[in-house]
């Protein structure tokens, strides 16, 4: 199962992140909200869970110069995908 959460779902977002034993502040919604305010894009949390494995990935969704297309970057300080389980 793959789910994507927006910054408006910050309560669910933070609950998912805190469910990982080795999470860091860079994964929490409050950290990436600052980058949204700065104009760096729209924060999103990608959450994967299946067969005893969980993963999260935080990124900033940004508009491109081409109408209807987007790219994504990680927020400053962010360490990439976080896994938990087998």
PDB file of N, CA and C in Angstrom, residues 8-67:
ATOM      1  N   UNK A   8      -1.494  19.513   4.933  1.00  0.00           N
ATOM      2  CA  UNK A   8      -2.772  19.737   5.603  1.00  0.00           C
ATOM      3  C   UNK A   8      -3.159  18.542   6.475  1.00  0.00           C
ATOM      4  N   UNK A   9      -2.560  17.394   6.238  1.00  0.00           N
ATOM      5  CA  UNK A   9      -2.807  16.183   7.027  1.00  0.00           C
ATOM      6  C   UNK A   9      -1.682  15.981   8.047  1.00  0.00           C
ATOM      7  N   UNK A  10      -1.230  17.079   8.625  1.00  0.00           N
ATOM      8  CA  UNK A  10      -0.057  17.051   9.496  1.00  0.00           C
ATOM      9  C   UNK A  10      -0.200  16.142  10.709  1.00  0.00           C
ATOM     10  N   UNK A  11      -1.380  15.983  11.258  1.00  0.00           N
ATOM     11  CA  UNK A  11      -1.563  15.108  12.418  1.00  0.00           C
ATOM     12  C   UNK A  11      -1.306  13.651  12.027  1.00  0.00           C
ATOM     13  N   UNK A  12      -1.893  13.227  10.912  1.00  0.00           N
ATOM     14  CA  UNK A  12      -1.661  11.860  10.430  1.00  0.00           C
ATOM     15  C   UNK A  12      -0.194  11.679  10.028  1.00  0.00           C
ATOM     16  N   UNK A  13       0.343  12.667   9.345  1.00  0.00           N
ATOM     17  CA  UNK A  13       1.743  12.656   8.900  1.00  0.00           C
ATOM     18  C   UNK A  13       2.654  12.385  10.086  1.00  0.00           C
ATOM     19  N   UNK A  14       2.548  13.221  11.125  1.00  0.00           N
ATOM     20  CA  UNK A  14       3.440  13.088  12.280  1.00  0.00           C
ATOM     21  C   UNK A  14       3.220  11.782  13.031  1.00  0.00           C
ATOM     22  N   UNK A  15       2.002  11.296  13.064  1.00  0.00           N
ATOM     23  CA  UNK A  15       1.714  10.013  13.704  1.00  0.00           C
ATOM     24  C   UNK A  15       2.429   8.873  12.970  1.00  0.00           C
ATOM     25  N   UNK A  16       2.413   8.906  11.664  1.00  0.00           N
ATOM     26  CA  UNK A  16       3.110   7.887  10.872  1.00  0.00           C
ATOM     27  C   UNK A  16       4.608   7.960  11.128  1.00  0.00           C
ATOM     28  N   UNK A  17       5.161   9.155  11.076  1.00  0.00           N
ATOM     29  CA  UNK A  17       6.604   9.329  11.281  1.00  0.00           C
ATOM     30  C   UNK A  17       7.020   8.835  12.665  1.00  0.00           C
ATOM     31  N   UNK A  18       6.253   9.177  13.673  1.00  0.00           N
ATOM     32  CA  UNK A  18       6.605   8.767  15.044  1.00  0.00           C
ATOM     33  C   UNK A  18       6.471   7.262  15.255  1.00  0.00           C
ATOM     34  N   UNK A  19       5.838   6.568  14.312  1.00  0.00           N
ATOM     35  CA  UNK A  19       5.744   5.117  14.367  1.00  0.00           C
ATOM     36  C   UNK A  19       7.030   4.417  13.941  1.00  0.00           C
ATOM     37  N   UNK A  20       8.004   5.174  13.477  1.00  0.00           N
ATOM     38  CA  UNK A  20       9.302   4.626  13.082  1.00  0.00           C
ATOM     39  C   UNK A  20      10.278   4.787  14.245  1.00  0.00           C
ATOM     40  N   UNK A  21      10.982   3.725  14.557  1.00  0.00           N
ATOM     41  CA  UNK A  21      11.850   3.733  15.736  1.00  0.00           C
ATOM     42  C   UNK A  21      13.021   4.697  15.617  1.00  0.00           C
ATOM     43  N   UNK A  22      13.493   4.979  14.416  1.00  0.00           N
ATOM     44  CA  UNK A  22      14.680   5.826  14.269  1.00  0.00           C
ATOM     45  C   UNK A  22      14.401   7.087  13.436  1.00  0.00           C
ATOM     46  N   UNK A  23      13.218   7.676  13.595  1.00  0.00           N
ATOM     47  CA  UNK A  23      12.897   8.889  12.845  1.00  0.00           C
ATOM     48  C   UNK A  23      13.683  10.074  13.386  1.00  0.00           C
ATOM     49  N   UNK A  24      13.764  11.113  12.586  1.00  0.00           N
ATOM     50  CA  UNK A  24      14.440  12.344  12.977  1.00  0.00           C
ATOM     51  C   UNK A  24      13.517  13.521  12.670  1.00  0.00           C
ATOM     52  N   UNK A  25      13.845  14.683  13.165  1.00  0.00           N
ATOM     53  CA  UNK A  25      13.030  15.887  12.996  1.00  0.00           C
ATOM     54  C   UNK A  25      12.792  16.210  11.523  1.00  0.00           C
ATOM     55  N   UNK A  26      13.711  15.834  10.655  1.00  0.00           N
ATOM     56  CA  UNK A  26      13.593  16.146   9.227  1.00  0.00           C
ATOM     57  C   UNK A  26      12.369  15.501   8.573  1.00  0.00           C
ATOM     58  N   UNK A  27      11.808  14.494   9.193  1.00  0.00           N
ATOM     59  CA  UNK A  27      10.650  13.793   8.644  1.00  0.00           C
ATOM     60  C   UNK A  27       9.318  14.391   9.101  1.00  0.00           C
ATOM     61  N   UNK A  28       9.325  15.213  10.136  1.00  0.00           N
ATOM     62  CA  UNK A  28       8.088  15.758  10.702  1.00  0.00           C
ATOM     63  C   UNK A  28       7.528  16.909   9.869  1.00  0.00           C
ATOM     64  N   UNK A  29       6.225  17.059   9.921  1.00  0.00           N
ATOM     65  CA  UNK A  29       5.552  18.065   9.100  1.00  0.00           C
ATOM     66  C   UNK A  29       5.972  19.491   9.444  1.00  0.00           C
ATOM     67  N   UNK A  30       6.246  19.771  10.693  1.00  0.00           N
ATOM     68  CA  UNK A  30       6.638  21.116  11.100  1.00  0.00           C
ATOM     69  C   UNK A  30       7.945  21.565  10.473  1.00  0.00           C
ATOM     70  N   UNK A  31       8.867  20.636  10.298  1.00  0.00           N
ATOM     71  CA  UNK A  31      10.154  20.953   9.680  1.00  0.00           C
ATOM     72  C   UNK A  31       9.957  21.371   8.225  1.00  0.00           C
ATOM     73  N   UNK A  32       9.196  20.594   7.479  1.00  0.00           N
ATOM     74  CA  UNK A  32       9.033  20.896   6.048  1.00  0.00           C
ATOM     75  C   UNK A  32       8.052  22.041   5.803  1.00  0.00           C
ATOM     76  N   UNK A  33       7.189  22.330   6.759  1.00  0.00           N
ATOM     77  CA  UNK A  33       6.268  23.458   6.640  1.00  0.00           C
ATOM     78  C   UNK A  33       7.048  24.763   6.468  1.00  0.00           C
ATOM     79  N   UNK A  34       8.184  24.874   7.143  1.00  0.00           N
ATOM     80  CA  UNK A  34       9.017  26.068   7.016  1.00  0.00           C
ATOM     81  C   UNK A  34       9.491  26.264   5.580  1.00  0.00           C
ATOM     82  N   UNK A  35       9.791  25.190   4.887  1.00  0.00           N
ATOM     83  CA  UNK A  35      10.234  25.281   3.502  1.00  0.00           C
ATOM     84  C   UNK A  35       9.080  25.669   2.574  1.00  0.00           C
ATOM     85  N   UNK A  36       7.884  25.231   2.905  1.00  0.00           N
ATOM     86  CA  UNK A  36       6.713  25.642   2.134  1.00  0.00           C
ATOM     87  C   UNK A  36       6.501  27.148   2.276  1.00  0.00           C
ATOM     88  N   UNK A  37       6.595  27.651   3.487  1.00  0.00           N
ATOM     89  CA  UNK A  37       6.434  29.080   3.748  1.00  0.00           C
ATOM     90  C   UNK A  37       7.487  29.874   2.977  1.00  0.00           C
ATOM     91  N   UNK A  38       8.683  29.311   2.878  1.00  0.00           N
ATOM     92  CA  UNK A  38       9.788  29.958   2.168  1.00  0.00           C
ATOM     93  C   UNK A  38       9.587  29.937   0.649  1.00  0.00           C
ATOM     94  N   UNK A  39       8.640  29.121   0.156  1.00  0.00           N
ATOM     95  CA  UNK A  39       8.354  29.058  -1.273  1.00  0.00           C
ATOM     96  C   UNK A  39       9.064  27.931  -2.009  1.00  0.00           C
ATOM     97  N   UNK A  40       9.506  26.913  -1.272  1.00  0.00           N
ATOM     98  CA  UNK A  40      10.264  25.813  -1.869  1.00  0.00           C
ATOM     99  C   UNK A  40       9.402  24.682  -2.411  1.00  0.00           C
ATOM    100  N   UNK A  41       8.095  24.810  -2.365  1.00  0.00           N
ATOM    101  CA  UNK A  41       7.200  23.784  -2.893  1.00  0.00           C
ATOM    102  C   UNK A  41       6.190  23.330  -1.859  1.00  0.00           C
ATOM    103  N   UNK A  42       5.440  22.291  -2.228  1.00  0.00           N
ATOM    104  CA  UNK A  42       4.419  21.731  -1.349  1.00  0.00           C
ATOM    105  C   UNK A  42       4.926  20.431  -0.740  1.00  0.00           C
ATOM    106  N   UNK A  43       5.067  20.370   0.584  1.00  0.00           N
ATOM    107  CA  UNK A  43       5.580  19.163   1.226  1.00  0.00           C
ATOM    108  C   UNK A  43       4.620  17.993   1.087  1.00  0.00           C
ATOM    109  N   UNK A  44       5.180  16.808   0.860  1.00  0.00           N
ATOM    110  CA  UNK A  44       4.386  15.593   0.805  1.00  0.00           C
ATOM    111  C   UNK A  44       5.157  14.463   1.477  1.00  0.00           C
ATOM    112  N   UNK A  45       4.405  13.572   2.086  1.00  0.00           N
ATOM    113  CA  UNK A  45       4.964  12.378   2.712  1.00  0.00           C
ATOM    114  C   UNK A  45       4.449  11.170   1.954  1.00  0.00           C
ATOM    115  N   UNK A  46       5.358  10.386   1.401  1.00  0.00           N
ATOM    116  CA  UNK A  46       4.999   9.137   0.759  1.00  0.00           C
ATOM    117  C   UNK A  46       5.198   8.036   1.798  1.00  0.00           C
ATOM    118  N   UNK A  47       4.151   7.250   2.023  1.00  0.00           N
ATOM    119  CA  UNK A  47       4.184   6.183   3.026  1.00  0.00           C
ATOM    120  C   UNK A  47       3.892   4.859   2.348  1.00  0.00           C
ATOM    121  N   UNK A  48       4.779   3.896   2.576  1.00  0.00           N
ATOM    122  CA  UNK A  48       4.626   2.549   2.018  1.00  0.00           C
ATOM    123  C   UNK A  48       4.565   1.554   3.163  1.00  0.00           C
ATOM    124  N   UNK A  49       3.641   0.598   3.064  1.00  0.00           N
ATOM    125  CA  UNK A  49       3.559  -0.463   4.069  1.00  0.00           C
ATOM    126  C   UNK A  49       3.042  -1.736   3.411  1.00  0.00           C
ATOM    127  N   UNK A  50       3.811  -2.820   3.564  1.00  0.00           N
ATOM    128  CA  UNK A  50       3.393  -4.127   3.051  1.00  0.00           C
ATOM    129  C   UNK A  50       4.343  -5.201   3.566  1.00  0.00           C
ATOM    130  N   UNK A  51       3.793  -6.366   3.902  1.00  0.00           N
ATOM    131  CA  UNK A  51       4.575  -7.555   4.253  1.00  0.00           C
ATOM    132  C   UNK A  51       5.647  -7.297   5.311  1.00  0.00           C
ATOM    133  N   UNK A  52       5.294  -6.578   6.359  1.00  0.00           N
ATOM    134  CA  UNK A  52       6.228  -6.349   7.463  1.00  0.00           C
ATOM    135  C   UNK A  52       7.266  -5.266   7.218  1.00  0.00           C
ATOM    136  N   UNK A  53       7.129  -4.522   6.135  1.00  0.00           N
ATOM    137  CA  UNK A  53       8.064  -3.438   5.829  1.00  0.00           C
ATOM    138  C   UNK A  53       7.298  -2.126   5.732  1.00  0.00           C
ATOM    139  N   UNK A  54       7.847  -1.085   6.354  1.00  0.00           N
ATOM    140  CA  UNK A  54       7.300   0.270   6.250  1.00  0.00           C
ATOM    141  C   UNK A  54       8.406   1.176   5.716  1.00  0.00           C
ATOM    142  N   UNK A  55       8.019   2.187   4.957  1.00  0.00           N
ATOM    143  CA  UNK A  55       8.974   3.173   4.461  1.00  0.00           C
ATOM    144  C   UNK A  55       8.279   4.522   4.339  1.00  0.00           C
ATOM    145  N   UNK A  56       9.042   5.593   4.599  1.00  0.00           N
ATOM    146  CA  UNK A  56       8.545   6.949   4.389  1.00  0.00           C
ATOM    147  C   UNK A  56       9.579   7.742   3.599  1.00  0.00           C
ATOM    148  N   UNK A  57       9.075   8.683   2.840  1.00  0.00           N
ATOM    149  CA  UNK A  57       9.923   9.550   2.030  1.00  0.00           C
ATOM    150  C   UNK A  57       9.274  10.925   2.000  1.00  0.00           C
ATOM    151  N   UNK A  58      10.004  11.942   2.409  1.00  0.00           N
ATOM    152  CA  UNK A  58       9.502  13.316   2.429  1.00  0.00           C
ATOM    153  C   UNK A  58      10.115  14.077   1.256  1.00  0.00           C
ATOM    154  N   UNK A  59       9.273  14.812   0.547  1.00  0.00           N
ATOM    155  CA  UNK A  59       9.769  15.592  -0.585  1.00  0.00           C
ATOM    156  C   UNK A  59       8.920  16.844  -0.764  1.00  0.00           C
ATOM    157  N   UNK A  60       9.460  17.772  -1.536  1.00  0.00           N
ATOM    158  CA  UNK A  60       8.766  19.005  -1.873  1.00  0.00           C
ATOM    159  C   UNK A  60       8.332  18.912  -3.339  1.00  0.00           C
ATOM    160  N   UNK A  61       7.042  18.967  -3.586  1.00  0.00           N
ATOM    161  CA  UNK A  61       6.500  18.934  -4.945  1.00  0.00           C
ATOM    162  C   UNK A  61       6.496  20.368  -5.480  1.00  0.00           C
ATOM    163  N   UNK A  62       7.127  20.558  -6.647  1.00  0.00           N
ATOM    164  CA  UNK A  62       7.251  21.906  -7.216  1.00  0.00           C
ATOM    165  C   UNK A  62       6.726  21.954  -8.647  1.00  0.00           C
ATOM    166  N   UNK A  63       6.115  23.058  -9.010  1.00  0.00           N
ATOM    167  CA  UNK A  63       5.683  23.278 -10.385  1.00  0.00           C
ATOM    168  C   UNK A  63       6.914  23.503 -11.259  1.00  0.00           C
ATOM    169  N   UNK A  64       6.814  23.080 -12.513  1.00  0.00           N
ATOM    170  CA  UNK A  64       7.877  23.347 -13.472  1.00  0.00           C
ATOM    171  C   UNK A  64       7.411  24.415 -14.449  1.00  0.00           C
ATOM    172  N   UNK A  65       8.276  24.785 -15.370  1.00  0.00           N
ATOM    173  CA  UNK A  65       7.929  25.779 -16.377  1.00  0.00           C
ATOM    174  C   UNK A  65       6.924  25.228 -17.383  1.00  0.00           C
ATOM    175  N   UNK A  66       6.784  23.902 -17.426  1.00  0.00           N
ATOM    176  CA  UNK A  66       5.839  23.265 -18.344  1.00  0.00           C
ATOM    177  C   UNK A  66       4.520  23.058 -17.615  1.00  0.00           C
ATOM    178  N   UNK A  67       3.463  23.631 -18.121  1.00  0.00           N
ATOM    179  CA  UNK A  67       2.142  23.558 -17.497  1.00  0.00           C
ATOM    180  C   UNK A  67       1.724  22.111 -17.232  1.00  0.00           C
TER     181      UNK A  67
END
